[in-house]
GROMACS .gro file of C-alpha atoms in nm:
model
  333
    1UNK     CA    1  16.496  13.528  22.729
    2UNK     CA    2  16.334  13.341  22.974
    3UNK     CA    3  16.425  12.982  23.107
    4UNK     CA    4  16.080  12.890  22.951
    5UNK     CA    5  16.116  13.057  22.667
    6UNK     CA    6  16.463  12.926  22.560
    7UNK     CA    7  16.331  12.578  22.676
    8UNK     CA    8  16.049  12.565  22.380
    9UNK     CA    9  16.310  12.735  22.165
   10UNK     CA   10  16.533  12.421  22.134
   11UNK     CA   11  16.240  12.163  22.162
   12UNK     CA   12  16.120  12.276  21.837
   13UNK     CA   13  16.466  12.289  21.705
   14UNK     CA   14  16.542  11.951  21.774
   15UNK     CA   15  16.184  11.898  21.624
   16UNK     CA   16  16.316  12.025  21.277
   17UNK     CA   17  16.632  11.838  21.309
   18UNK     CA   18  16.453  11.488  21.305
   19UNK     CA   19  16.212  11.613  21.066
   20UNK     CA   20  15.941  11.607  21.286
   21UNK     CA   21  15.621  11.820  21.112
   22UNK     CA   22  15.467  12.062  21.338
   23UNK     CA   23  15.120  12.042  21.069
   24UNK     CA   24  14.847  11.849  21.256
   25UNK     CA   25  14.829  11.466  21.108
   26UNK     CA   26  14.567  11.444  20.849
   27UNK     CA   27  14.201  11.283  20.975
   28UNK     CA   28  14.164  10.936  20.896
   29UNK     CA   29  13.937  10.842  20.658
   30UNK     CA   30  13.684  10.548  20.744
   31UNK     CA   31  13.696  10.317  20.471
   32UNK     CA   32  13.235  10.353  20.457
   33UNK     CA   33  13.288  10.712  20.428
   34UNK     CA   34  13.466  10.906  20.099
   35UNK     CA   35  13.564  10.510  19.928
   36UNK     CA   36  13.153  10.461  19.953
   37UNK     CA   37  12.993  10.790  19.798
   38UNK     CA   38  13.313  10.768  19.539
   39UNK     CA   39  13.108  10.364  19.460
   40UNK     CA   40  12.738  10.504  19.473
   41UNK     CA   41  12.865  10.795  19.246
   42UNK     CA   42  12.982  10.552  19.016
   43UNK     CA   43  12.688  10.340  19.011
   44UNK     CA   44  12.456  10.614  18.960
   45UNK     CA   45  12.687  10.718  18.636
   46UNK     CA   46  12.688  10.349  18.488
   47UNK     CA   47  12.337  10.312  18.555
   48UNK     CA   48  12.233  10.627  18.397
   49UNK     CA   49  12.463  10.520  18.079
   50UNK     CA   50  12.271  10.177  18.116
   51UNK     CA   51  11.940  10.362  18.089
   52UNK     CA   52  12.009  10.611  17.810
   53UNK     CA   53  12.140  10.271  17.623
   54UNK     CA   54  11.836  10.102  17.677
   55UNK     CA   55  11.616  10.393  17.515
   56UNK     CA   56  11.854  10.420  17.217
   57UNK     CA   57  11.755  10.037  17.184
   58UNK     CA   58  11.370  10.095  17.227
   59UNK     CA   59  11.398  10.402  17.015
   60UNK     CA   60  11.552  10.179  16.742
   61UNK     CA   61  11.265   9.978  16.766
   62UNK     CA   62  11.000  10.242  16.837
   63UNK     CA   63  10.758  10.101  16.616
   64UNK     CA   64  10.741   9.770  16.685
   65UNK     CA   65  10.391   9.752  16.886
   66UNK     CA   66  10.501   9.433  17.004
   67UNK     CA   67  10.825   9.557  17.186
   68UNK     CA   68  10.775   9.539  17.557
   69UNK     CA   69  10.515   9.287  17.514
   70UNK     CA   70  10.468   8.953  17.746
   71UNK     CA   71  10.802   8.783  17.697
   72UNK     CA   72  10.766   8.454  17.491
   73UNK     CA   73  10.768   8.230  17.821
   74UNK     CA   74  10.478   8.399  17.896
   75UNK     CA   75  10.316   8.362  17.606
   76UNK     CA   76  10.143   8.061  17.634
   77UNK     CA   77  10.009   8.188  17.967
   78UNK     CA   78   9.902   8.522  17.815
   79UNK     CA   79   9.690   8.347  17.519
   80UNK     CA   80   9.518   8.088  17.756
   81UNK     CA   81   9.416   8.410  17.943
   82UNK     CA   82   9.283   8.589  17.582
   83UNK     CA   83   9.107   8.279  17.489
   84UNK     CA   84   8.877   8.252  17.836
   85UNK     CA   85   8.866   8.655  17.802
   86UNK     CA   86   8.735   8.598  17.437
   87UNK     CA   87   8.509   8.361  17.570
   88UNK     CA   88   8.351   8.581  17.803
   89UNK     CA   89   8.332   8.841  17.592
   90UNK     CA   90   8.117   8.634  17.311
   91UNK     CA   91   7.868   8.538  17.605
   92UNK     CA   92   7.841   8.892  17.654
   93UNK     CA   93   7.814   8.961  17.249
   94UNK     CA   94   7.533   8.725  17.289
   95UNK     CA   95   7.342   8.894  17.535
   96UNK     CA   96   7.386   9.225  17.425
   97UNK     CA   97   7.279   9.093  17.072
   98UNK     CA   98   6.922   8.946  17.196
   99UNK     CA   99   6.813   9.317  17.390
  100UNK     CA  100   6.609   9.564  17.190
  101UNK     CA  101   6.787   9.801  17.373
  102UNK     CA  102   7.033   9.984  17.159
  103UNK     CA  103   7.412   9.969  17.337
  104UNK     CA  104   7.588  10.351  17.401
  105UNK     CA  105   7.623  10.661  17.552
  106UNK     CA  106   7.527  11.003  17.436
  107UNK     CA  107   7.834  11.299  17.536
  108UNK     CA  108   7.671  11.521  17.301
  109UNK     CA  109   7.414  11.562  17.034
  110UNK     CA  110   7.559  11.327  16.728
  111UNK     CA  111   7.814  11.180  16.971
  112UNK     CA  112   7.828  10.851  17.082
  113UNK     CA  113   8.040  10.604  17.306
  114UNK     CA  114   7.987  10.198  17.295
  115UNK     CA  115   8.190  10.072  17.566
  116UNK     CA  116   8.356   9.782  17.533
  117UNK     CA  117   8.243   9.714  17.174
  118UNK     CA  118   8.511   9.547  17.039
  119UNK     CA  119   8.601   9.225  17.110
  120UNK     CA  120   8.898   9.140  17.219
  121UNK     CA  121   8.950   8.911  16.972
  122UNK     CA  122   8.886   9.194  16.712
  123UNK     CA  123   9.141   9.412  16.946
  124UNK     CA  124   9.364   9.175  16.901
  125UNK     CA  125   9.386   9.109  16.534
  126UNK     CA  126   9.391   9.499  16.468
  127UNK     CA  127   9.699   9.494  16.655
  128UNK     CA  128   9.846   9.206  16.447
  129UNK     CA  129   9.749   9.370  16.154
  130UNK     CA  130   9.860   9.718  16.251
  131UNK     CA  131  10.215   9.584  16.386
  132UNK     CA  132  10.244   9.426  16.028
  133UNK     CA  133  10.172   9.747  15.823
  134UNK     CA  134  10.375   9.990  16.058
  135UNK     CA  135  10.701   9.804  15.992
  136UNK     CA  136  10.619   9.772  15.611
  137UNK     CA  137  10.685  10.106  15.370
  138UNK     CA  138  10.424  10.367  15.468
  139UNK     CA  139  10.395  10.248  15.805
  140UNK     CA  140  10.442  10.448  16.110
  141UNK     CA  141  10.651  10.745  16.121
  142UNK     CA  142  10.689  11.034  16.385
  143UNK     CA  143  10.553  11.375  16.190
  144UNK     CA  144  10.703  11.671  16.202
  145UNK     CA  145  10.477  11.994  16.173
  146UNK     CA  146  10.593  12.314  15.988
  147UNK     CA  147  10.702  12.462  16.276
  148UNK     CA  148  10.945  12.190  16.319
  149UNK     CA  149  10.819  12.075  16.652
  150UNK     CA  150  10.796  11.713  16.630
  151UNK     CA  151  10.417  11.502  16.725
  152UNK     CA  152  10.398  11.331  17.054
  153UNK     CA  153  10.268  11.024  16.888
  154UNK     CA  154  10.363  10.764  16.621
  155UNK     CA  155  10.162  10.753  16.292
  156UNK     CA  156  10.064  10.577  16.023
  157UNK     CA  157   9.750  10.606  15.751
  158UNK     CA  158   9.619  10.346  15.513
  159UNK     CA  159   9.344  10.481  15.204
  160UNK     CA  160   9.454  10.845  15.157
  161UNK     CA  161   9.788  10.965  15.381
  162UNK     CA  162   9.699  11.270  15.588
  163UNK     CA  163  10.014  11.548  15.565
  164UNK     CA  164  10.042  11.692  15.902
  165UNK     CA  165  10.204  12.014  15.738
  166UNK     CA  166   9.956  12.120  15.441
  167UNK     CA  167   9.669  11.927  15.627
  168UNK     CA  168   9.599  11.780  15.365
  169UNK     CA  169   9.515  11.418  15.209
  170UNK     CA  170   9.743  11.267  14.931
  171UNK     CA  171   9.845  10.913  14.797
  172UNK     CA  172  10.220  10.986  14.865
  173UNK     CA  173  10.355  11.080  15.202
  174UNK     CA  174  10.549  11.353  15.032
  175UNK     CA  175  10.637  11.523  15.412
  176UNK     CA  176  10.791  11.254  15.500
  177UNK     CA  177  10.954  10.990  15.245
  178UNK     CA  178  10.753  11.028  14.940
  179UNK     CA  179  10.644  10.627  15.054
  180UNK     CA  180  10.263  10.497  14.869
  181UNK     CA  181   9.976  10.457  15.119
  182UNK     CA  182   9.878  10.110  15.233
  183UNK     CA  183   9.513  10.045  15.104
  184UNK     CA  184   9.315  10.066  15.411
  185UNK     CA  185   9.167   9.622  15.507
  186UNK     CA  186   8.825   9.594  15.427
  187UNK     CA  187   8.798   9.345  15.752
  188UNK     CA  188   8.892   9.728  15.960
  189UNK     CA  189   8.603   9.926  15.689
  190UNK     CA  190   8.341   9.658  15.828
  191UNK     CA  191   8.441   9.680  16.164
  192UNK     CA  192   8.413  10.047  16.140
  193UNK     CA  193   8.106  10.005  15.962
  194UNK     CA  194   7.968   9.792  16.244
  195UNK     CA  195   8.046  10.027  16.465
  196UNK     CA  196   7.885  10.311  16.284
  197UNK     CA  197   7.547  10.110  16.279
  198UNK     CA  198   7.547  10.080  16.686
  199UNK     CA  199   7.619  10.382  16.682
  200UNK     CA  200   7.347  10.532  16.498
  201UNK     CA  201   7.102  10.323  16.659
  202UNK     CA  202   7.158  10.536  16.977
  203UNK     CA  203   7.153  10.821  16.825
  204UNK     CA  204   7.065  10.870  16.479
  205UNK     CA  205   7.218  11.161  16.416
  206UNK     CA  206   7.563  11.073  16.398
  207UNK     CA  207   7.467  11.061  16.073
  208UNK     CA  208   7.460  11.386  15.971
  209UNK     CA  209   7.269  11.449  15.632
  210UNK     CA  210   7.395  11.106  15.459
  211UNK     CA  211   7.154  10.942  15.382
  212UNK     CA  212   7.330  10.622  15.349
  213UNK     CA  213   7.607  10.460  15.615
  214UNK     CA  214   7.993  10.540  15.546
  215UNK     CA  215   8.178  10.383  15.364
  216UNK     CA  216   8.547  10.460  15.508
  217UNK     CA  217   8.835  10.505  15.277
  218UNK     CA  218   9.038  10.686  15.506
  219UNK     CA  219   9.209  10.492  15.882
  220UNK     CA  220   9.475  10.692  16.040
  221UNK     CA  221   9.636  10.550  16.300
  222UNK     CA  222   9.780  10.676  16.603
  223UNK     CA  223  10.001  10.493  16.893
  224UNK     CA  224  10.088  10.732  17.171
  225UNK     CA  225  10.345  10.620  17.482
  226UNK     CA  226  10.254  10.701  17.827
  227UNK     CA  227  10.372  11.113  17.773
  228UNK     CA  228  10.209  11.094  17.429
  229UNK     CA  229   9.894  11.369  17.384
  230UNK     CA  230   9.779  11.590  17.088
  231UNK     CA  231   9.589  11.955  17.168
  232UNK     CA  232   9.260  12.059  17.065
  233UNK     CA  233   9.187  12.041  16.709
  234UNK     CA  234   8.847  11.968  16.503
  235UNK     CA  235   8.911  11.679  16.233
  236UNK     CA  236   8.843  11.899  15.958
  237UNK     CA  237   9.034  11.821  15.661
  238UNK     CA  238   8.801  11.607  15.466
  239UNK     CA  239   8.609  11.725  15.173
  240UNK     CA  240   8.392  11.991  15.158
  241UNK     CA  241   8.091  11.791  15.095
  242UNK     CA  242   8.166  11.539  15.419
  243UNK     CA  243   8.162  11.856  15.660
  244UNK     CA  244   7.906  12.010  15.554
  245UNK     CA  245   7.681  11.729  15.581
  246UNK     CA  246   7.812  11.582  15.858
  247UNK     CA  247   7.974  11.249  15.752
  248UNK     CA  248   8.113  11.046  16.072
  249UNK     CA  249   8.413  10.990  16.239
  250UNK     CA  250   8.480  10.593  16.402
  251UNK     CA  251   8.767  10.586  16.664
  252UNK     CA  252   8.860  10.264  16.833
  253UNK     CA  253   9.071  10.269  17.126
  254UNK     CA  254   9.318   9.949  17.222
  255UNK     CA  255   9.565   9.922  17.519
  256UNK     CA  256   9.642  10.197  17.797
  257UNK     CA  257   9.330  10.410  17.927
  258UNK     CA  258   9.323  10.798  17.796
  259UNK     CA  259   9.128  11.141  17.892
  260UNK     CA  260   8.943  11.250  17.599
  261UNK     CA  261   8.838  11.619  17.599
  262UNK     CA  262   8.563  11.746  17.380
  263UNK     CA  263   8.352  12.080  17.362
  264UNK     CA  264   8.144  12.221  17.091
  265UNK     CA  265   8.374  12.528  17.080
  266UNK     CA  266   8.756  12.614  17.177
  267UNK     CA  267   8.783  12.657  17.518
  268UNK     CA  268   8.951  12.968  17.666
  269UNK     CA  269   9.192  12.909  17.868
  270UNK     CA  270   9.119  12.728  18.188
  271UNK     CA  271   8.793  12.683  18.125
  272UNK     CA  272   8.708  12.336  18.213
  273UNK     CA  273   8.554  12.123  17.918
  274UNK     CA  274   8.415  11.772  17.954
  275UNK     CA  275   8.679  11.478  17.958
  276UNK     CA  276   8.566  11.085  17.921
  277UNK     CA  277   8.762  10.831  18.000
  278UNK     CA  278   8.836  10.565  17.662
  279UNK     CA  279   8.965  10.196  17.726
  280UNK     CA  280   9.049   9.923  17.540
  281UNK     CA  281   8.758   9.794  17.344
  282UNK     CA  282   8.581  10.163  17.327
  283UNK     CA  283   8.431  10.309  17.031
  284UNK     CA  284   8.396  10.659  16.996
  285UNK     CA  285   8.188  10.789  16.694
  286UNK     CA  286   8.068  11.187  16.647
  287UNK     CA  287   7.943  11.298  16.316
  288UNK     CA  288   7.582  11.581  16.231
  289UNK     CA  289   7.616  11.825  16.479
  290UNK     CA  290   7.912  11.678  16.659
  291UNK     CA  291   8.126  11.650  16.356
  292UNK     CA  292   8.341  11.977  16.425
  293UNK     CA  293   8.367  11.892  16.794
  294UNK     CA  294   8.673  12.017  16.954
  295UNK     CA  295   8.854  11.744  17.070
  296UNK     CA  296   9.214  11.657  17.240
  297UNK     CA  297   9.389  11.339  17.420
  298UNK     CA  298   9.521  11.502  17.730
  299UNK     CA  299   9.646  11.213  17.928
  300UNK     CA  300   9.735  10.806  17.875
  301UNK     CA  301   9.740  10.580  18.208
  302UNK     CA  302  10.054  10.388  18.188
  303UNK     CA  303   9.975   9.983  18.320
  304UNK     CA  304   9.595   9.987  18.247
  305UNK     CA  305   9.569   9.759  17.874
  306UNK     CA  306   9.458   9.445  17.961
  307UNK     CA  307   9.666   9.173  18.054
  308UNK     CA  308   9.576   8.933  17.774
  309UNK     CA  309   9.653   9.207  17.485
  310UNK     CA  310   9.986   9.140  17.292
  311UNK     CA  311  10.101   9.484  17.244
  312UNK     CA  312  10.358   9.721  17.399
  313UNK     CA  313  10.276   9.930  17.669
  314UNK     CA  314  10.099  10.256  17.527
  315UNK     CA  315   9.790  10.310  17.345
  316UNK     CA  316   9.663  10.214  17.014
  317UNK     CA  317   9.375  10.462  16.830
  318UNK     CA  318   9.231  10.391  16.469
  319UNK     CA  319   9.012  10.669  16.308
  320UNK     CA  320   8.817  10.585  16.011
  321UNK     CA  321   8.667  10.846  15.774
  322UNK     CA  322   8.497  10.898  15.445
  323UNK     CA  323   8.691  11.172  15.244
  324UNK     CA  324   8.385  11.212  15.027
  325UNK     CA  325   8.043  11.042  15.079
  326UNK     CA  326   8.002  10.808  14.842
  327UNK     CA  327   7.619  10.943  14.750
  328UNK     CA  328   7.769  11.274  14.623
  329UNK     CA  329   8.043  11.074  14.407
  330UNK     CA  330   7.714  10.899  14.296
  331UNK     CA  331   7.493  11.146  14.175
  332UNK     CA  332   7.802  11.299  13.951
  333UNK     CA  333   7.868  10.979  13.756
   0.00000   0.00000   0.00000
């Protein structure tokens, strides 16, 4: 063994002796580094738990339409805003009231949009009114079709309940909780009414066959969040004597924007079919020709309801219907 050699030999003995470790010394650890992402981690965790806690709450209270509305400091605020938006809006009634003119938009034959028709005063009492009968027995529910895939909407219908799995109408909501239907306000069956008249006076035959206006028996309404949507379907399920001669359909839209899709026949897929935009305030009314048009809501805008409205974010859409025209019941009495 070499002088060298025998020179390491007893450093590293002497090494052992004072328990020296021959192991490199572990790196240190700046206190920002591991101690920081080992914080953020947990932050990220409790606000996660936070958020899935604050949906259970909203989901609690999913059918409150006034959950998520202006806070009640800002309500005084928000109703001085309505009442100069009312305001401007009867000017407007007022104007549009002394043309000749009659006020809408053909999409197809028998299918008519008034913009802006209803007032936001009337926008705002149908919410009122809607908020009270969806938290009462019979009010909204979230349907369930046969399949057991579950809507992507809230629901609720006053005059005749529509059952989303035998597409049907009934007086009981038997798919659900057996709960009566609400009899449908006759203030909503002359607003529809209303409606129906502008409507016909821009086209007249949104009328179908009937010889005399609707009289709806039938509102179902719909409030869809910012993912809700429904697929293309023809409204279809009223009596035999309304389809075949053509009896209307009113649909008012309140809150968030929405794509509305129609064609006179199911698409194929990826074909492109029309789509109109519906805001608050909108009527939509299709009856004659148009009343098997295929329709669908394929998109809400979240943060477009106007500012003054006193409902939750989301969208709002009332559908009024005769299940039989009253002229048929007529002639058989």
């Amino acid at each position: 063994m070499s002088d060298d050699d025998q020179a390491a030999m007893t450093q590293q003995l002497r090494a052992s002796d004072s328990g020296a470790s021959t192991d490199p010394a572990p790196p240190s650890s700046d206190a920002s580094g591991p101690t920081a992402a080992v914080a953020a981690s947990r932050k990220r965790k409790a606000d996660r738990i936070q958020e899935r806690q604050k949906q259970q709450a909203l989901n609690e209270h999913e059918l409150d339409l006034f959950l998520g509305a202006p806070p009640v400091q800002q309500q005084q605020q928000a109703l001085a805003d309505a009442e100069r938006a009312y305001q401007r809006e009867d000017a407007r009634e007022r104007l549009v009231m002394s043309c000749s003119t009659p006020s809408g938009s053909e999409l197809l034959p028998g299918m008519v949009l008034l913009k802006g028709f209803l007032s936001p005063q009337e926008q705002q009492r149908l919410v009122d009114e809607s908020r009270a009968m969806g938290l009462a027995a019979g009010g909204f529910y979230k349907p369930t079709y046969a399949s057991g895939a579950k809507c992507r909407l809230h629901q609720m219908c006053v005059g005749r309940h529509w059952n989303v799995v035998t597409e049907q109408y009934e007086q009981q909501r038997s798919n659900f909780d057996n709960a009566s239907v609400q009899p449908l306000p006759a203030t909503w069956a002359a607003l529809a009414t209303k409606s129906l008249e502008a409507a016909v006076a821009a086209d007249p035959r949104v009328q179908g066959t009937c010889r005399e206006l609707m009289a709806p028996d039938i509102c179902v309404v719909n409030y869809y969040k910012k993912a809700g949507r429904n697929g293309m379907h023809i409204d279809k399920d009223e009596s035999e004597e309304a389809m075949r001669m053509g009896s209307p359909v009113v649909s008012f839209s309140i809150g968030s924007a929405a794509d509305f899709a129609f064609c006179d026949h199911y698409p194929a897929p990826h074909e492109g079919v029309p789509v109109v935009r519906l805001e608050s305030g909108d009527v939509l009314v299709f009856g004659g020709p148009s009343r098997r048009v295929v329709h669908a809501l394929t998109r809400v805008y979240p943060n477009t309801a106007p500012e003054w409205l006193r409902m939750r974010p989301g969208r709002l859409n009332l559908t009024f219907r005769e299940y039989r025209p009253r002229e048929v019941a007529a002639l058989e009495r």
